[in-house]
């Protein structure tokens, strides 16, 4: 369950709590449907085409349509989590890919999700136990187990940078970071701080689709449910922007932004150089780029023509809905020398 998205590998290291860049849930479900059909003597390709009934699980490798999937699963249940049919969905789905956040940041956060909409409770995390067909009593009965999982998540430490460092350059980067970036992302070291504030969309300007993807109706349904203790621990009814995440262990958590659209920290710091299309989610040490700090990728102007949907998911295309790599222009305040120093400093966190 949890580690399907949060058990990742980078630079040859398996790290619990790291987003899994290898996942492609849509292809997995299509392949399973085809195998089952073949075993029954049915048409595997027809089964593959109908595996998710037109509901996309992801548009690219390494990210998932988790927000809309949780809305769909919630619409299949009443306020006590007991199954209802047909599902009570009246709004259109706003499909959007998101990148699994690093679990070791959980301890610092006051609220969770990219927009900070939800309280940091065990029951909020339990939304992802709503497998189709499970009775509500079964899910409600897992609260103790999910409490143990929550405590495990909160105990995780960020992974240390595994390569050499230029300490003098990093120290210069610390000064530039604290002058430019710390207001949103916090400070690090013995007197670490983390504001955990929502940065208004008008300031950050990263892809907005996630902000509009959860309707007021869906939020109200959640607030009436067992997940919110029947309204005692509600989610916010409106999204105002994105929470700037902590940056501990940021070297390991490529690709960057809430939608996983930017392959390296170098590209984060150089907004005009972010690729329109890229591919390369390798997990071996040779697949990691320690100079640019992130994934070693192939950059293209466009996705090749004639690919199957499965093959297209092997490319991250920033023209796809929810995949925009723009925004977060704050690095424009830094000159090239300062950007190089900040990049070195980020390795130390």
mmCIF file of C-alpha atoms in Angstrom:
data_model
loop_
_atom_site.group_PDB
_atom_site.id
_atom_site.type_symbol
_atom_site.label_atom_id
_atom_site.label_comp_id
_atom_site.label_asym_id
_atom_site.label_seq_id
_atom_site.Cartn_x
_atom_site.Cartn_y
_atom_site.Cartn_z
ATOM 1 C CA UNK A 1 0.000 0.000 0.000
ATOM 2 C CA UNK A 2 2.016 2.997 1.291
ATOM 3 C CA UNK A 3 5.390 1.994 -0.132
ATOM 4 C CA UNK A 4 4.006 1.633 -3.641
ATOM 5 C CA UNK A 5 4.315 5.419 -3.810
ATOM 6 C CA UNK A 6 6.657 6.137 -0.892
ATOM 7 C CA UNK A 7 9.337 3.473 -1.204
ATOM 8 C CA UNK A 8 11.795 4.955 -3.672
ATOM 9 C CA UNK A 9 15.379 4.538 -4.826
ATOM 10 C CA UNK A 10 17.923 7.142 -5.891
ATOM 11 C CA UNK A 11 21.633 6.998 -6.765
ATOM 12 C CA UNK A 12 21.639 3.290 -5.956
ATOM 13 C CA UNK A 13 20.090 3.763 -2.485
ATOM 14 C CA UNK A 14 16.690 2.396 -1.453
ATOM 15 C CA UNK A 15 15.139 4.969 0.897
ATOM 16 C CA UNK A 16 11.894 4.395 2.814
ATOM 17 C CA UNK A 17 9.739 7.496 2.540
ATOM 18 C CA UNK A 18 11.186 8.669 -0.776
ATOM 19 C CA UNK A 19 8.785 9.069 -3.684
ATOM 20 C CA UNK A 20 8.905 6.110 -6.048
ATOM 21 C CA UNK A 21 9.995 7.424 -9.444
ATOM 22 C CA UNK A 22 9.644 3.949 -10.986
ATOM 23 C CA UNK A 23 5.902 3.649 -10.553
ATOM 24 C CA UNK A 24 3.535 3.696 -13.506
ATOM 25 C CA UNK A 25 0.213 2.641 -11.990
ATOM 26 C CA UNK A 26 -1.720 2.958 -15.229
ATOM 27 C CA UNK A 27 0.597 0.523 -17.022
ATOM 28 C CA UNK A 28 0.563 -1.843 -14.032
ATOM 29 C CA UNK A 29 -3.238 -2.060 -14.029
ATOM 30 C CA UNK A 30 -3.366 -2.423 -17.811
ATOM 31 C CA UNK A 31 -0.839 -5.268 -17.713
ATOM 32 C CA UNK A 32 -2.716 -7.041 -14.914
ATOM 33 C CA UNK A 33 -6.007 -6.737 -16.798
ATOM 34 C CA UNK A 34 -4.397 -8.161 -19.944
ATOM 35 C CA UNK A 35 -2.931 -11.102 -18.031
ATOM 36 C CA UNK A 36 -6.268 -11.927 -16.434
ATOM 37 C CA UNK A 37 -8.020 -11.738 -19.801
ATOM 38 C CA UNK A 38 -5.449 -14.012 -21.404
ATOM 39 C CA UNK A 39 -5.954 -16.551 -18.628
ATOM 40 C CA UNK A 40 -9.695 -16.546 -19.320
ATOM 41 C CA UNK A 41 -9.244 -16.817 -23.085
ATOM 42 C CA UNK A 42 -10.504 -13.246 -23.603
ATOM 43 C CA UNK A 43 -8.958 -10.433 -25.652
ATOM 44 C CA UNK A 44 -5.954 -9.049 -23.701
ATOM 45 C CA UNK A 45 -5.807 -5.789 -25.658
ATOM 46 C CA UNK A 46 -9.477 -5.036 -25.100
ATOM 47 C CA UNK A 47 -8.980 -5.678 -21.399
ATOM 48 C CA UNK A 48 -5.931 -3.427 -21.377
ATOM 49 C CA UNK A 49 -7.889 -0.597 -23.022
ATOM 50 C CA UNK A 50 -10.667 -0.842 -20.426
ATOM 51 C CA UNK A 51 -8.509 -1.570 -17.380
ATOM 52 C CA UNK A 52 -9.314 1.674 -15.547
ATOM 53 C CA UNK A 53 -12.630 2.497 -17.278
ATOM 54 C CA UNK A 54 -11.251 5.727 -18.698
ATOM 55 C CA UNK A 55 -10.045 6.996 -15.310
ATOM 56 C CA UNK A 56 -6.339 7.885 -15.721
ATOM 57 C CA UNK A 57 -4.108 6.771 -12.866
ATOM 58 C CA UNK A 58 -1.212 8.886 -14.153
ATOM 59 C CA UNK A 59 -0.083 10.724 -17.276
ATOM 60 C CA UNK A 60 3.631 10.089 -16.752
ATOM 61 C CA UNK A 61 5.917 7.751 -14.919
ATOM 62 C CA UNK A 62 6.737 8.533 -11.296
ATOM 63 C CA UNK A 63 3.629 10.627 -10.555
ATOM 64 C CA UNK A 64 0.015 9.715 -9.815
ATOM 65 C CA UNK A 65 -3.516 11.058 -10.095
ATOM 66 C CA UNK A 66 -3.852 10.304 -6.368
ATOM 67 C CA UNK A 67 -6.024 13.314 -5.520
ATOM 68 C CA UNK A 68 -8.817 12.421 -7.930
ATOM 69 C CA UNK A 69 -8.557 8.719 -7.134
ATOM 70 C CA UNK A 70 -9.144 9.463 -3.447
ATOM 71 C CA UNK A 71 -12.179 11.579 -4.405
ATOM 72 C CA UNK A 72 -13.556 8.712 -6.493
ATOM 73 C CA UNK A 73 -13.060 6.208 -3.659
ATOM 74 C CA UNK A 74 -14.641 8.583 -1.151
ATOM 75 C CA UNK A 75 -17.679 9.020 -3.382
ATOM 76 C CA UNK A 76 -18.256 5.259 -3.100
ATOM 77 C CA UNK A 77 -18.843 5.555 0.672
ATOM 78 C CA UNK A 78 -21.188 7.252 3.115
ATOM 79 C CA UNK A 79 -20.092 9.337 6.104
ATOM 80 C CA UNK A 80 -19.349 6.152 8.097
ATOM 81 C CA UNK A 81 -17.243 4.745 5.204
ATOM 82 C CA UNK A 82 -19.838 2.092 4.392
ATOM 83 C CA UNK A 83 -20.144 1.321 0.675
ATOM 84 C CA UNK A 84 -22.804 3.038 -1.442
ATOM 85 C CA UNK A 85 -23.793 2.449 -5.051
ATOM 86 C CA UNK A 86 -23.884 4.239 -7.373
ATOM 87 C CA UNK A 87 -21.085 6.600 -6.281
ATOM 88 C CA UNK A 88 -22.273 10.075 -5.282
ATOM 89 C CA UNK A 89 -20.178 12.117 -7.712
ATOM 90 C CA UNK A 90 -21.806 15.151 -9.277
ATOM 91 C CA UNK A 91 -18.774 17.217 -10.320
ATOM 92 C CA UNK A 92 -16.352 16.604 -13.160
ATOM 93 C CA UNK A 93 -12.983 15.152 -12.234
ATOM 94 C CA UNK A 94 -10.002 17.472 -12.620
ATOM 95 C CA UNK A 95 -7.279 14.937 -13.309
ATOM 96 C CA UNK A 96 -3.840 16.014 -12.141
ATOM 97 C CA UNK A 97 -0.530 14.288 -11.499
ATOM 98 C CA UNK A 98 1.269 14.849 -8.203
ATOM 99 C CA UNK A 99 4.675 13.726 -6.970
ATOM 100 C CA UNK A 100 4.789 11.797 -3.688
ATOM 101 C CA UNK A 101 6.320 14.099 -1.033
ATOM 102 C CA UNK A 102 9.256 12.932 1.088
ATOM 103 C CA UNK A 103 7.991 11.362 4.306
ATOM 104 C CA UNK A 104 10.830 12.686 6.472
ATOM 105 C CA UNK A 105 9.281 16.160 6.093
ATOM 106 C CA UNK A 106 6.117 15.009 7.883
ATOM 107 C CA UNK A 107 7.434 15.753 11.376
ATOM 108 C CA UNK A 108 7.970 19.444 10.509
ATOM 109 C CA UNK A 109 4.567 20.069 9.008
ATOM 110 C CA UNK A 110 1.634 21.519 10.946
ATOM 111 C CA UNK A 111 -0.829 20.580 8.188
ATOM 112 C CA UNK A 112 -0.469 18.236 5.215
ATOM 113 C CA UNK A 113 -0.933 18.072 1.439
ATOM 114 C CA UNK A 114 0.572 20.460 -1.056
ATOM 115 C CA UNK A 115 -1.855 23.266 -0.234
ATOM 116 C CA UNK A 116 -1.911 22.608 3.520
ATOM 117 C CA UNK A 117 -5.637 21.912 3.343
ATOM 118 C CA UNK A 118 -5.756 18.983 5.776
ATOM 119 C CA UNK A 119 -5.074 18.529 9.483
ATOM 120 C CA UNK A 120 -2.177 16.259 10.401
ATOM 121 C CA UNK A 121 -4.277 13.433 11.841
ATOM 122 C CA UNK A 122 -4.165 9.662 11.578
ATOM 123 C CA UNK A 123 -7.626 9.534 10.052
ATOM 124 C CA UNK A 124 -6.621 11.926 7.273
ATOM 125 C CA UNK A 125 -3.879 9.479 6.277
ATOM 126 C CA UNK A 126 -6.415 6.645 6.291
ATOM 127 C CA UNK A 127 -8.119 7.899 3.133
ATOM 128 C CA UNK A 128 -5.637 5.793 1.208
ATOM 129 C CA UNK A 129 -6.943 2.556 2.742
ATOM 130 C CA UNK A 130 -10.218 2.791 0.789
ATOM 131 C CA UNK A 131 -9.613 -0.107 -1.571
ATOM 132 C CA UNK A 132 -12.764 -0.809 -3.607
ATOM 133 C CA UNK A 133 -14.965 -3.422 -1.920
ATOM 134 C CA UNK A 134 -13.542 -3.183 1.597
ATOM 135 C CA UNK A 135 -16.312 -2.750 4.202
ATOM 136 C CA UNK A 136 -16.272 0.437 6.249
ATOM 137 C CA UNK A 137 -15.932 -1.515 9.477
ATOM 138 C CA UNK A 138 -12.650 -2.985 8.236
ATOM 139 C CA UNK A 139 -11.200 0.443 7.437
ATOM 140 C CA UNK A 140 -12.356 2.003 10.712
ATOM 141 C CA UNK A 141 -10.764 -0.898 12.552
ATOM 142 C CA UNK A 142 -7.284 -0.041 11.231
ATOM 143 C CA UNK A 143 -6.860 3.158 13.252
ATOM 144 C CA UNK A 144 -4.313 1.630 15.636
ATOM 145 C CA UNK A 145 -2.260 0.234 12.751
ATOM 146 C CA UNK A 146 -2.297 3.593 10.961
ATOM 147 C CA UNK A 147 -1.271 5.312 14.197
ATOM 148 C CA UNK A 148 1.814 3.081 14.257
ATOM 149 C CA UNK A 149 2.485 3.899 10.592
ATOM 150 C CA UNK A 150 2.080 7.629 11.327
ATOM 151 C CA UNK A 151 4.609 7.358 14.167
ATOM 152 C CA UNK A 152 7.033 5.518 11.883
ATOM 153 C CA UNK A 153 6.713 8.234 9.248
ATOM 154 C CA UNK A 154 7.352 10.906 11.872
ATOM 155 C CA UNK A 155 10.532 9.116 12.993
ATOM 156 C CA UNK A 156 12.248 9.096 9.598
ATOM 157 C CA UNK A 157 15.468 11.062 9.084
ATOM 158 C CA UNK A 158 16.506 12.709 5.802
ATOM 159 C CA UNK A 159 19.285 10.937 3.874
ATOM 160 C CA UNK A 160 22.736 12.538 3.864
ATOM 161 C CA UNK A 161 24.430 13.717 0.668
ATOM 162 C CA UNK A 162 26.625 10.783 -0.461
ATOM 163 C CA UNK A 163 29.178 12.683 -2.563
ATOM 164 C CA UNK A 164 31.933 15.232 -1.999
ATOM 165 C CA UNK A 165 31.140 18.792 -0.935
ATOM 166 C CA UNK A 166 32.815 22.150 -1.450
ATOM 167 C CA UNK A 167 32.356 23.412 2.113
ATOM 168 C CA UNK A 168 33.577 26.933 1.399
ATOM 169 C CA UNK A 169 31.199 27.315 -1.535
ATOM 170 C CA UNK A 170 28.354 25.818 0.500
ATOM 171 C CA UNK A 171 28.916 28.343 3.288
ATOM 172 C CA UNK A 172 28.608 31.184 0.786
ATOM 173 C CA UNK A 173 25.462 29.491 -0.453
ATOM 174 C CA UNK A 174 24.043 29.372 3.057
ATOM 175 C CA UNK A 175 24.228 33.164 3.318
ATOM 176 C CA UNK A 176 22.518 33.611 -0.071
ATOM 177 C CA UNK A 177 19.871 30.997 0.806
ATOM 178 C CA UNK A 178 19.036 32.607 4.140
ATOM 179 C CA UNK A 179 18.730 36.010 2.474
ATOM 180 C CA UNK A 180 16.535 34.783 -0.394
ATOM 181 C CA UNK A 181 14.905 31.397 0.298
ATOM 182 C CA UNK A 182 14.569 30.903 4.058
ATOM 183 C CA UNK A 183 11.480 33.072 4.461
ATOM 184 C CA UNK A 184 9.443 30.279 2.839
ATOM 185 C CA UNK A 185 11.624 27.169 3.174
ATOM 186 C CA UNK A 186 13.039 27.772 6.668
ATOM 187 C CA UNK A 187 16.550 27.625 8.102
ATOM 188 C CA UNK A 188 18.736 24.619 8.877
ATOM 189 C CA UNK A 189 21.295 23.611 11.471
ATOM 190 C CA UNK A 190 21.157 23.712 15.273
ATOM 191 C CA UNK A 191 18.594 26.538 15.328
ATOM 192 C CA UNK A 192 16.459 25.278 12.460
ATOM 193 C CA UNK A 193 13.126 26.929 11.730
ATOM 194 C CA UNK A 194 10.296 26.044 9.393
ATOM 195 C CA UNK A 195 7.409 28.486 8.815
ATOM 196 C CA UNK A 196 5.109 26.038 7.013
ATOM 197 C CA UNK A 197 3.083 28.892 5.547
ATOM 198 C CA UNK A 198 0.946 28.791 2.421
ATOM 199 C CA UNK A 199 2.571 30.824 -0.354
ATOM 200 C CA UNK A 200 -0.229 32.514 -2.330
ATOM 201 C CA UNK A 201 -0.559 31.322 -5.903
ATOM 202 C CA UNK A 202 -0.079 34.890 -7.132
ATOM 203 C CA UNK A 203 3.483 34.714 -5.789
ATOM 204 C CA UNK A 204 4.580 31.152 -6.533
ATOM 205 C CA UNK A 205 2.801 30.634 -9.904
ATOM 206 C CA UNK A 206 3.593 26.940 -10.226
ATOM 207 C CA UNK A 207 1.063 24.709 -12.004
ATOM 208 C CA UNK A 208 -2.384 25.687 -10.626
ATOM 209 C CA UNK A 209 -4.403 22.596 -11.529
ATOM 210 C CA UNK A 210 -4.015 20.915 -8.130
ATOM 211 C CA UNK A 211 -5.414 24.009 -6.387
ATOM 212 C CA UNK A 212 -8.681 23.752 -8.315
ATOM 213 C CA UNK A 213 -8.884 19.958 -8.416
ATOM 214 C CA UNK A 214 -10.779 19.311 -5.176
ATOM 215 C CA UNK A 215 -14.274 20.755 -5.279
ATOM 216 C CA UNK A 216 -15.989 22.384 -2.343
ATOM 217 C CA UNK A 217 -18.526 19.534 -2.486
ATOM 218 C CA UNK A 218 -15.804 16.901 -2.049
ATOM 219 C CA UNK A 219 -14.269 18.813 0.863
ATOM 220 C CA UNK A 220 -17.657 19.116 2.546
ATOM 221 C CA UNK A 221 -18.261 15.394 2.056
ATOM 222 C CA UNK A 222 -14.960 14.692 3.793
ATOM 223 C CA UNK A 223 -15.860 17.043 6.645
ATOM 224 C CA UNK A 224 -19.103 15.143 7.267
ATOM 225 C CA UNK A 225 -17.277 11.807 7.437
ATOM 226 C CA UNK A 226 -15.548 9.575 9.958
ATOM 227 C CA UNK A 227 -12.212 10.702 8.501
ATOM 228 C CA UNK A 228 -12.751 14.196 9.971
ATOM 229 C CA UNK A 229 -14.283 12.800 13.172
ATOM 230 C CA UNK A 230 -17.587 14.028 11.743
ATOM 231 C CA UNK A 231 -16.456 17.621 11.402
ATOM 232 C CA UNK A 232 -14.249 17.938 14.487
ATOM 233 C CA UNK A 233 -11.050 17.915 12.362
ATOM 234 C CA UNK A 234 -12.102 19.481 9.045
ATOM 235 C CA UNK A 235 -10.173 20.201 5.887
ATOM 236 C CA UNK A 236 -10.186 23.754 4.521
ATOM 237 C CA UNK A 237 -12.874 24.477 1.953
ATOM 238 C CA UNK A 238 -10.663 26.641 -0.280
ATOM 239 C CA UNK A 239 -7.049 26.406 -1.494
ATOM 240 C CA UNK A 240 -5.060 29.653 -1.498
ATOM 241 C CA UNK A 241 -1.669 28.464 -2.724
ATOM 242 C CA UNK A 242 1.072 25.930 -2.092
ATOM 243 C CA UNK A 243 3.059 25.295 1.080
ATOM 244 C CA UNK A 244 6.803 25.704 0.507
ATOM 245 C CA UNK A 245 8.187 22.357 1.704
ATOM 246 C CA UNK A 246 11.120 21.790 4.044
ATOM 247 C CA UNK A 247 14.319 21.060 2.117
ATOM 248 C CA UNK A 248 16.002 18.487 4.350
ATOM 249 C CA UNK A 249 17.329 15.714 2.103
ATOM 250 C CA UNK A 250 16.203 17.662 -0.950
ATOM 251 C CA UNK A 251 19.069 16.201 -2.994
ATOM 252 C CA UNK A 252 17.312 12.812 -2.990
ATOM 253 C CA UNK A 253 13.779 13.883 -3.839
ATOM 254 C CA UNK A 254 14.029 14.724 -7.555
ATOM 255 C CA UNK A 255 12.025 15.493 -9.617
ATOM 256 C CA UNK A 256 10.882 18.780 -8.089
ATOM 257 C CA UNK A 257 7.703 20.821 -7.572
ATOM 258 C CA UNK A 258 4.418 19.305 -6.459
ATOM 259 C CA UNK A 259 3.867 17.788 -9.913
ATOM 260 C CA UNK A 260 7.392 16.401 -10.390
ATOM 261 C CA UNK A 261 7.931 18.571 -13.461
ATOM 262 C CA UNK A 262 11.541 19.713 -12.897
ATOM 263 C CA UNK A 263 14.278 17.051 -13.039
ATOM 264 C CA UNK A 264 17.108 18.761 -11.084
ATOM 265 C CA UNK A 265 17.705 21.512 -8.541
ATOM 266 C CA UNK A 266 19.839 23.252 -11.166
ATOM 267 C CA UNK A 267 16.712 23.583 -13.282
ATOM 268 C CA UNK A 268 14.768 24.875 -10.275
ATOM 269 C CA UNK A 269 17.391 27.616 -9.916
ATOM 270 C CA UNK A 270 17.423 28.344 -13.681
ATOM 271 C CA UNK A 271 13.726 28.733 -14.616
ATOM 272 C CA UNK A 272 14.367 29.590 -18.261
ATOM 273 C CA UNK A 273 16.351 26.372 -18.770
ATOM 274 C CA UNK A 274 13.662 23.950 -17.555
ATOM 275 C CA UNK A 275 13.034 21.353 -20.281
ATOM 276 C CA UNK A 276 9.733 21.147 -22.134
ATOM 277 C CA UNK A 277 10.033 17.354 -22.447
ATOM 278 C CA UNK A 278 12.391 15.020 -20.627
ATOM 279 C CA UNK A 279 12.862 11.370 -19.817
ATOM 280 C CA UNK A 280 15.072 9.506 -17.388
ATOM 281 C CA UNK A 281 13.845 8.101 -14.092
ATOM 282 C CA UNK A 282 16.743 5.724 -13.507
ATOM 283 C CA UNK A 283 17.652 4.759 -9.953
ATOM 284 C CA UNK A 284 21.229 3.467 -10.353
ATOM 285 C CA UNK A 285 24.133 5.613 -9.186
ATOM 286 C CA UNK A 286 25.007 6.308 -12.835
ATOM 287 C CA UNK A 287 21.494 7.720 -13.351
ATOM 288 C CA UNK A 288 22.045 10.459 -10.753
ATOM 289 C CA UNK A 289 23.527 13.840 -11.648
ATOM 290 C CA UNK A 290 25.530 15.132 -8.631
ATOM 291 C CA UNK A 291 26.508 18.319 -10.456
ATOM 292 C CA UNK A 292 22.982 19.481 -11.187
ATOM 293 C CA UNK A 293 21.567 17.560 -8.206
ATOM 294 C CA UNK A 294 18.789 15.390 -9.540
ATOM 295 C CA UNK A 295 17.932 12.978 -12.305
ATOM 296 C CA UNK A 296 20.241 12.530 -15.266
ATOM 297 C CA UNK A 297 17.770 13.070 -18.106
ATOM 298 C CA UNK A 298 17.472 13.273 -21.868
ATOM 299 C CA UNK A 299 15.976 16.621 -22.913
ATOM 300 C CA UNK A 300 13.718 16.853 -25.981
ATOM 301 C CA UNK A 301 11.730 19.603 -27.677
ATOM 302 C CA UNK A 302 8.668 17.381 -28.027
ATOM 303 C CA UNK A 303 7.455 13.833 -27.453
ATOM 304 C CA UNK A 304 8.167 11.615 -30.486
ATOM 305 C CA UNK A 305 5.190 10.893 -32.721
ATOM 306 C CA UNK A 306 3.536 7.527 -33.118
ATOM 307 C CA UNK A 307 3.949 6.319 -29.525
ATOM 308 C CA UNK A 308 1.405 4.227 -27.673
ATOM 309 C CA UNK A 309 -0.082 5.713 -24.479
ATOM 310 C CA UNK A 310 2.167 3.393 -22.485
ATOM 311 C CA UNK A 311 5.253 4.665 -24.340
ATOM 312 C CA UNK A 312 4.168 8.299 -23.957
ATOM 313 C CA UNK A 313 4.149 7.871 -20.186
ATOM 314 C CA UNK A 314 7.889 7.301 -20.453
ATOM 315 C CA UNK A 315 8.272 11.009 -21.262
ATOM 316 C CA UNK A 316 7.493 13.907 -18.954
ATOM 317 C CA UNK A 317 5.699 16.413 -21.182
ATOM 318 C CA UNK A 318 5.149 19.821 -19.589
ATOM 319 C CA UNK A 319 2.377 20.544 -22.120
ATOM 320 C CA UNK A 320 0.162 17.864 -20.529
ATOM 321 C CA UNK A 321 -2.497 19.039 -18.069
ATOM 322 C CA UNK A 322 -1.066 19.580 -14.562
ATOM 323 C CA UNK A 323 2.540 19.163 -15.813
ATOM 324 C CA UNK A 324 3.536 22.813 -16.264
ATOM 325 C CA UNK A 325 7.102 23.526 -15.062
ATOM 326 C CA UNK A 326 6.796 27.293 -14.833
ATOM 327 C CA UNK A 327 6.614 29.543 -11.808
ATOM 328 C CA UNK A 328 8.814 29.731 -8.712
ATOM 329 C CA UNK A 329 10.855 32.550 -10.235
ATOM 330 C CA UNK A 330 12.423 33.507 -6.905
ATOM 331 C CA UNK A 331 15.896 32.317 -8.079
ATOM 332 C CA UNK A 332 15.872 35.252 -10.523
ATOM 333 C CA UNK A 333 16.955 37.347 -7.518
ATOM 334 C CA UNK A 334 20.305 35.513 -7.528
ATOM 335 C CA UNK A 335 23.206 35.949 -9.930
ATOM 336 C CA UNK A 336 24.942 32.913 -11.427
ATOM 337 C CA UNK A 337 27.638 32.752 -8.728
ATOM 338 C CA UNK A 338 25.025 32.862 -5.979
ATOM 339 C CA UNK A 339 22.966 30.151 -7.693
ATOM 340 C CA UNK A 340 26.040 27.912 -7.863
ATOM 341 C CA UNK A 341 26.696 28.494 -4.167
ATOM 342 C CA UNK A 342 23.069 27.876 -3.164
ATOM 343 C CA UNK A 343 23.072 24.627 -5.134
ATOM 344 C CA UNK A 344 26.133 23.478 -3.157
ATOM 345 C CA UNK A 345 24.476 24.494 0.115
ATOM 346 C CA UNK A 346 21.304 22.547 -0.684
ATOM 347 C CA UNK A 347 23.418 19.379 -0.805
ATOM 348 C CA UNK A 348 24.263 19.823 2.891
ATOM 349 C CA UNK A 349 20.699 19.898 4.225
#
